[in-house]
XYZ file of C-alpha atoms in Angstrom:
349
model
C 11.860 -20.763 3.460
C 10.541 -17.403 4.340
C 11.821 -13.823 4.467
C 12.932 -11.638 1.651
C 15.956 -9.424 1.410
C 17.109 -7.075 -1.361
C 20.875 -6.143 -1.269
C 21.518 -3.181 -3.512
C 19.496 -4.540 -6.174
C 19.398 -2.406 -9.313
C 17.214 -3.229 -12.586
C 17.848 -1.387 -15.909
C 15.710 -1.458 -19.011
C 17.413 -0.261 -22.281
C 19.912 1.841 -20.241
C 17.158 3.300 -18.150
C 17.465 2.400 -14.275
C 13.956 1.451 -13.061
C 15.029 0.042 -9.619
C 17.940 2.092 -8.100
C 19.998 0.075 -5.191
C 17.228 -1.100 -3.231
C 18.102 -2.509 0.248
C 14.979 -3.779 2.009
C 14.207 -6.809 4.267
C 10.821 -8.411 4.525
C 10.946 -10.594 7.721
C 9.400 -14.010 8.053
C 5.712 -13.881 8.351
C 5.595 -10.173 7.635
C 3.339 -8.445 5.207
C 5.329 -5.750 3.476
C 3.504 -3.430 1.047
C 5.398 -1.463 -1.697
C 3.481 1.758 -2.044
C 4.002 4.166 -4.728
C 2.880 5.886 -8.051
C 3.085 4.212 -11.498
C 6.814 3.961 -12.598
C 8.126 4.080 -9.069
C 9.817 0.748 -9.202
C 7.556 -1.328 -6.963
C 6.437 -3.994 -9.563
C 9.861 -4.293 -10.814
C 11.169 -5.177 -7.327
C 8.357 -7.800 -6.959
C 9.383 -9.250 -10.245
C 12.991 -9.351 -9.295
C 11.883 -11.613 -6.467
C 9.792 -13.746 -8.639
C 12.759 -14.126 -11.157
C 11.128 -12.453 -14.140
C 13.699 -9.831 -14.281
C 17.450 -10.118 -13.597
C 19.085 -7.386 -11.640
C 21.846 -5.431 -13.174
C 23.377 -5.297 -9.697
C 22.811 -6.693 -6.238
C 21.256 -9.734 -4.931
C 17.922 -11.147 -3.885
C 17.623 -13.620 -1.096
C 14.735 -15.681 0.146
C 14.888 -17.395 3.356
C 18.544 -16.449 3.621
C 19.384 -18.425 0.204
C 20.776 -16.225 -2.657
C 18.218 -16.879 -5.548
C 19.430 -14.158 -7.902
C 20.542 -16.592 -10.626
C 17.777 -19.119 -9.972
C 14.549 -19.545 -12.378
C 11.142 -18.564 -11.004
C 10.069 -22.386 -10.698
C 12.858 -23.080 -8.343
C 12.232 -20.073 -5.837
C 9.369 -21.678 -3.825
C 7.111 -18.758 -4.224
C 3.371 -18.207 -4.914
C 2.236 -15.216 -7.037
C -1.102 -13.453 -7.747
C -1.409 -10.824 -10.578
C -3.922 -8.443 -11.258
C -5.740 -10.136 -14.084
C -5.803 -13.516 -11.976
C -4.443 -15.398 -15.117
C -6.792 -18.549 -14.777
C -6.837 -21.044 -17.530
C -10.664 -20.710 -18.886
C -10.767 -24.223 -20.234
C -9.971 -25.662 -17.010
C -12.394 -26.266 -13.976
C -11.505 -24.305 -10.620
C -9.931 -27.354 -9.032
C -7.574 -27.955 -12.099
C -6.592 -24.454 -12.064
C -5.466 -24.780 -8.326
C -3.570 -27.918 -8.996
C -1.709 -26.578 -12.030
C 0.988 -25.281 -9.669
C 1.319 -28.649 -8.028
C 1.573 -30.703 -11.116
C 4.213 -28.180 -12.418
C 6.391 -28.861 -9.324
C 5.811 -32.543 -9.845
C 4.060 -33.109 -6.403
C 3.129 -36.883 -5.560
C -0.245 -37.416 -7.593
C -1.742 -38.819 -4.117
C -1.173 -35.603 -2.355
C -2.567 -33.167 -5.053
C -6.323 -33.505 -4.257
C -5.934 -32.959 -0.673
C -3.688 -29.853 -1.174
C -6.159 -28.461 -3.712
C -9.133 -29.126 -1.159
C -7.239 -27.359 1.579
C -6.447 -24.339 -0.539
C -9.909 -24.025 -1.707
C -11.200 -24.335 1.804
C -8.775 -21.593 3.145
C -10.043 -19.185 0.578
C -13.778 -20.094 0.917
C -14.060 -21.535 -2.674
C -14.582 -25.158 -1.906
C -18.129 -25.165 -3.130
C -17.073 -24.015 -6.527
C -14.427 -26.527 -7.443
C -16.168 -27.943 -10.546
C -16.898 -24.609 -12.041
C -15.153 -22.780 -14.977
C -13.589 -19.261 -14.398
C -16.296 -17.876 -16.702
C -19.013 -19.037 -14.041
C -17.379 -17.069 -11.374
C -17.506 -13.445 -10.350
C -14.448 -11.193 -10.160
C -13.979 -11.643 -6.559
C -14.493 -15.331 -6.753
C -11.778 -15.598 -9.599
C -9.288 -13.589 -7.525
C -10.144 -16.145 -4.689
C -9.070 -18.877 -7.189
C -5.886 -17.365 -8.025
C -4.853 -16.914 -4.420
C -5.778 -20.647 -3.687
C -3.660 -21.776 -6.656
C -0.657 -19.675 -5.167
C -1.319 -21.165 -1.554
C -1.710 -24.706 -2.853
C 2.083 -25.016 -3.242
C 2.740 -24.049 0.227
C 4.977 -21.025 -0.494
C 7.276 -19.532 1.903
C 6.781 -16.367 0.056
C 3.655 -15.025 -1.423
C 3.855 -12.154 -4.108
C 0.716 -10.082 -4.665
C 0.726 -7.569 -7.740
C -1.956 -5.155 -7.341
C -4.338 -8.253 -6.781
C -7.354 -6.040 -6.088
C -7.204 -3.149 -8.637
C -9.651 -4.931 -11.084
C -12.236 -5.274 -8.637
C -15.058 -2.629 -7.805
C -15.149 -0.802 -4.447
C -17.426 -3.338 -2.513
C -15.599 -6.509 -3.733
C -12.130 -4.886 -2.936
C -13.428 -4.222 0.644
C -14.507 -7.875 1.034
C -11.219 -9.038 -0.356
C -9.207 -6.965 1.858
C -10.794 -8.555 4.965
C -10.187 -12.066 3.383
C -6.526 -11.370 2.766
C -6.267 -9.993 6.566
C -7.704 -13.373 7.671
C -5.340 -15.395 5.556
C -2.518 -13.535 6.933
C -3.736 -14.405 10.320
C -3.921 -18.275 9.317
C -0.347 -18.366 7.624
C 1.644 -16.810 10.151
C 4.750 -18.247 8.488
C 4.320 -16.890 5.027
C 6.176 -13.424 4.109
C 3.975 -11.687 1.828
C 5.262 -8.690 -0.559
C 2.113 -6.670 -1.528
C 2.694 -4.236 -4.456
C -0.224 -1.386 -4.569
C -0.778 2.177 -5.333
C -3.778 2.291 -3.189
C -2.963 3.665 0.330
C -5.996 2.064 1.880
C -4.991 -1.325 0.955
C -1.386 -0.606 2.288
C -2.574 0.863 5.731
C -5.240 -1.974 6.265
C -2.856 -4.973 5.218
C 0.458 -4.211 5.706
C 2.821 -4.713 8.976
C 5.223 -2.322 7.284
C 5.021 -0.069 4.154
C 8.026 0.723 1.825
C 7.183 3.967 -0.049
C 8.773 3.881 -3.362
C 9.278 6.856 -5.975
C 11.630 7.586 -8.971
C 12.952 4.146 -8.674
C 14.076 4.482 -5.298
C 12.989 3.552 -1.673
C 11.955 6.863 -0.052
C 10.664 5.803 3.331
C 10.040 2.584 5.364
C 8.070 2.101 8.465
C 4.855 0.819 10.190
C 1.509 2.299 8.827
C 1.243 4.501 12.144
C 4.753 5.737 11.909
C 4.376 6.733 8.367
C 0.796 8.353 8.705
C 1.303 10.059 12.161
C 4.904 11.110 11.705
C 6.096 10.990 8.276
C 9.784 11.951 7.584
C 9.482 13.386 3.941
C 6.969 15.516 1.902
C 6.533 12.675 -0.361
C 5.434 10.173 2.181
C 3.216 12.676 4.052
C 1.543 13.418 0.481
C 1.316 9.809 -0.556
C 0.498 7.843 2.613
C -2.999 9.539 3.359
C -4.204 13.043 2.743
C -2.033 15.763 3.934
C -2.053 19.650 4.205
C 1.659 20.564 3.455
C 1.985 24.278 4.628
C 5.239 26.093 3.858
C 6.566 27.711 7.061
C 9.510 29.389 8.662
C 11.041 27.594 11.656
C 10.853 29.521 14.874
C 12.224 29.201 18.256
C 9.112 27.723 19.686
C 7.230 26.599 16.604
C 6.785 27.870 13.286
C 5.675 31.076 11.387
C 2.958 30.726 8.602
C 1.961 33.989 6.737
C 3.137 35.941 9.765
C 1.168 33.669 12.198
C 2.897 31.991 15.034
C 2.004 28.202 15.315
C 2.852 26.172 18.381
C 4.232 22.686 17.470
C 5.034 19.623 19.654
C 7.035 17.320 17.078
C 9.782 18.141 14.497
C 12.955 20.361 15.167
C 14.829 22.461 12.723
C 17.085 25.389 12.761
C 15.316 28.629 13.542
C 15.002 30.770 10.574
C 15.088 27.769 8.031
C 12.337 26.975 5.481
C 10.220 23.782 6.352
C 6.936 22.240 5.471
C 4.277 21.413 8.012
C 2.192 18.439 7.782
C -1.346 18.423 8.993
C -3.787 15.790 8.362
C -7.199 17.162 7.092
C -9.195 15.124 9.807
C -7.215 16.782 12.580
C -8.438 20.167 11.572
C -11.381 21.600 13.631
C -13.782 24.472 12.744
C -13.709 27.613 14.897
C -11.763 29.316 17.357
C -8.736 27.153 18.777
C -5.126 26.940 19.082
C -3.204 27.371 15.873
C -6.029 29.303 14.219
C -6.046 29.761 10.303
C -8.733 31.962 8.932
C -9.616 32.043 5.312
C -12.353 31.878 2.716
C -14.179 28.494 1.625
C -13.535 27.898 -2.081
C -15.145 24.600 -2.160
C -17.529 22.147 -0.068
C -17.602 18.398 -0.713
C -20.345 16.364 1.066
C -18.939 12.673 1.619
C -21.728 11.045 3.490
C -20.350 10.993 7.014
C -18.171 13.925 6.681
C -17.824 17.399 4.932
C -14.628 18.316 3.280
C -14.066 22.196 3.191
C -11.363 23.744 1.055
C -10.285 27.007 2.490
C -8.021 29.869 0.990
C -5.521 30.868 3.863
C -3.346 33.585 2.453
C -3.250 31.941 -1.042
C -2.539 28.334 0.284
C -5.457 25.936 -0.086
C -6.066 24.089 3.020
C -8.585 21.079 3.353
C -10.393 20.063 6.359
C -12.320 17.001 6.819
C -15.165 17.659 9.509
C -17.983 15.488 10.833
C -21.208 15.895 8.704
C -22.251 19.513 9.191
C -25.909 20.164 9.888
C -25.735 23.533 8.294
C -23.187 23.523 5.070
C -21.176 26.603 4.765
C -21.462 28.650 1.632
C -18.788 29.248 -0.916
C -17.068 32.645 -0.050
C -17.935 32.185 3.698
C -14.994 33.425 6.059
C -14.305 30.567 8.575
C -11.590 29.800 11.033
C -9.741 26.188 11.334
C -7.486 25.210 13.936
C -5.296 22.308 14.970
C -3.670 21.047 18.189
C 0.241 21.592 18.444
C 0.650 17.645 18.876
C -1.189 17.081 15.550
C 1.125 18.641 13.352
C 4.690 17.386 11.888
C 7.457 19.570 10.892
C 9.196 18.375 7.704
C 12.685 19.734 6.374
C 12.197 21.320 3.245
C 13.232 19.257 -0.008
C 13.935 16.123 2.193
C 11.651 14.068 -0.192
C 14.215 14.484 -3.173
C 16.710 12.204 -1.782
């Protein structure tokens, strides 16, 4: 049983709507990331699938079956949460076997299923250890193994990497990507506020804000051609520049800018989205001149903050041999194809 569908799902706490009429489908075998800030409704949506909250309206379907009224243990799901939730008094193999025993799996099958899940997550050599004898990344692998041991059609991941340091998080992202390739029939709903995790793992990303679904698409679609100001600012870094639409492009502080993407009524106010790494230093098309207000060295890149007519523009450039000084006058430019025109206010809907 795979695939998830939300049909007009709303959830309320104490009269406050925390999830508002969510319509969303996760296809069988798809990784869907729910991405958004704290309080956006993403974890509530996951908990509605798990059965931990009851919708005030709408239905939740798993594998085409309405599970809205079913208790969690009858939904055929695996779940991994941020703090692992391992039993400290149980060895690794017993932690992994816990869900199987709770489901009353045949005793003869349990050792093989546990060994399979541990092998899949690279933890077979740690079966006899207690959680306290494992690193954070290893504990998270055990939690994932426990979820996989029951062979779920749906796997729910609730910010599973947020408690790990940057190096462990990077390694676990690679492991989760590998697991996805090895489990092509399992639908994964992945809740995160980290855009890198969403862009790395997801087949599609659902962007949440203020209890509502704001946008949904592939990582490439949302990054390269966002439809809303909120998506542009939350999925990757973005310069959001207020402009006035012109016949052949847009006007910014009296400058004419050429654009290839996005159309609106001439004379209308709009917002131009330009990613920082698509800005070049020096003369070129769509030139923007201003004064450097901040310089950040980031190893392989420099980030420049430039004041252009009172607007703070950020540019990510390959590491510069000579670092510009604060107060220097510089010119940035971008290609017409690298900017997206967004209608003003569209992110409020």
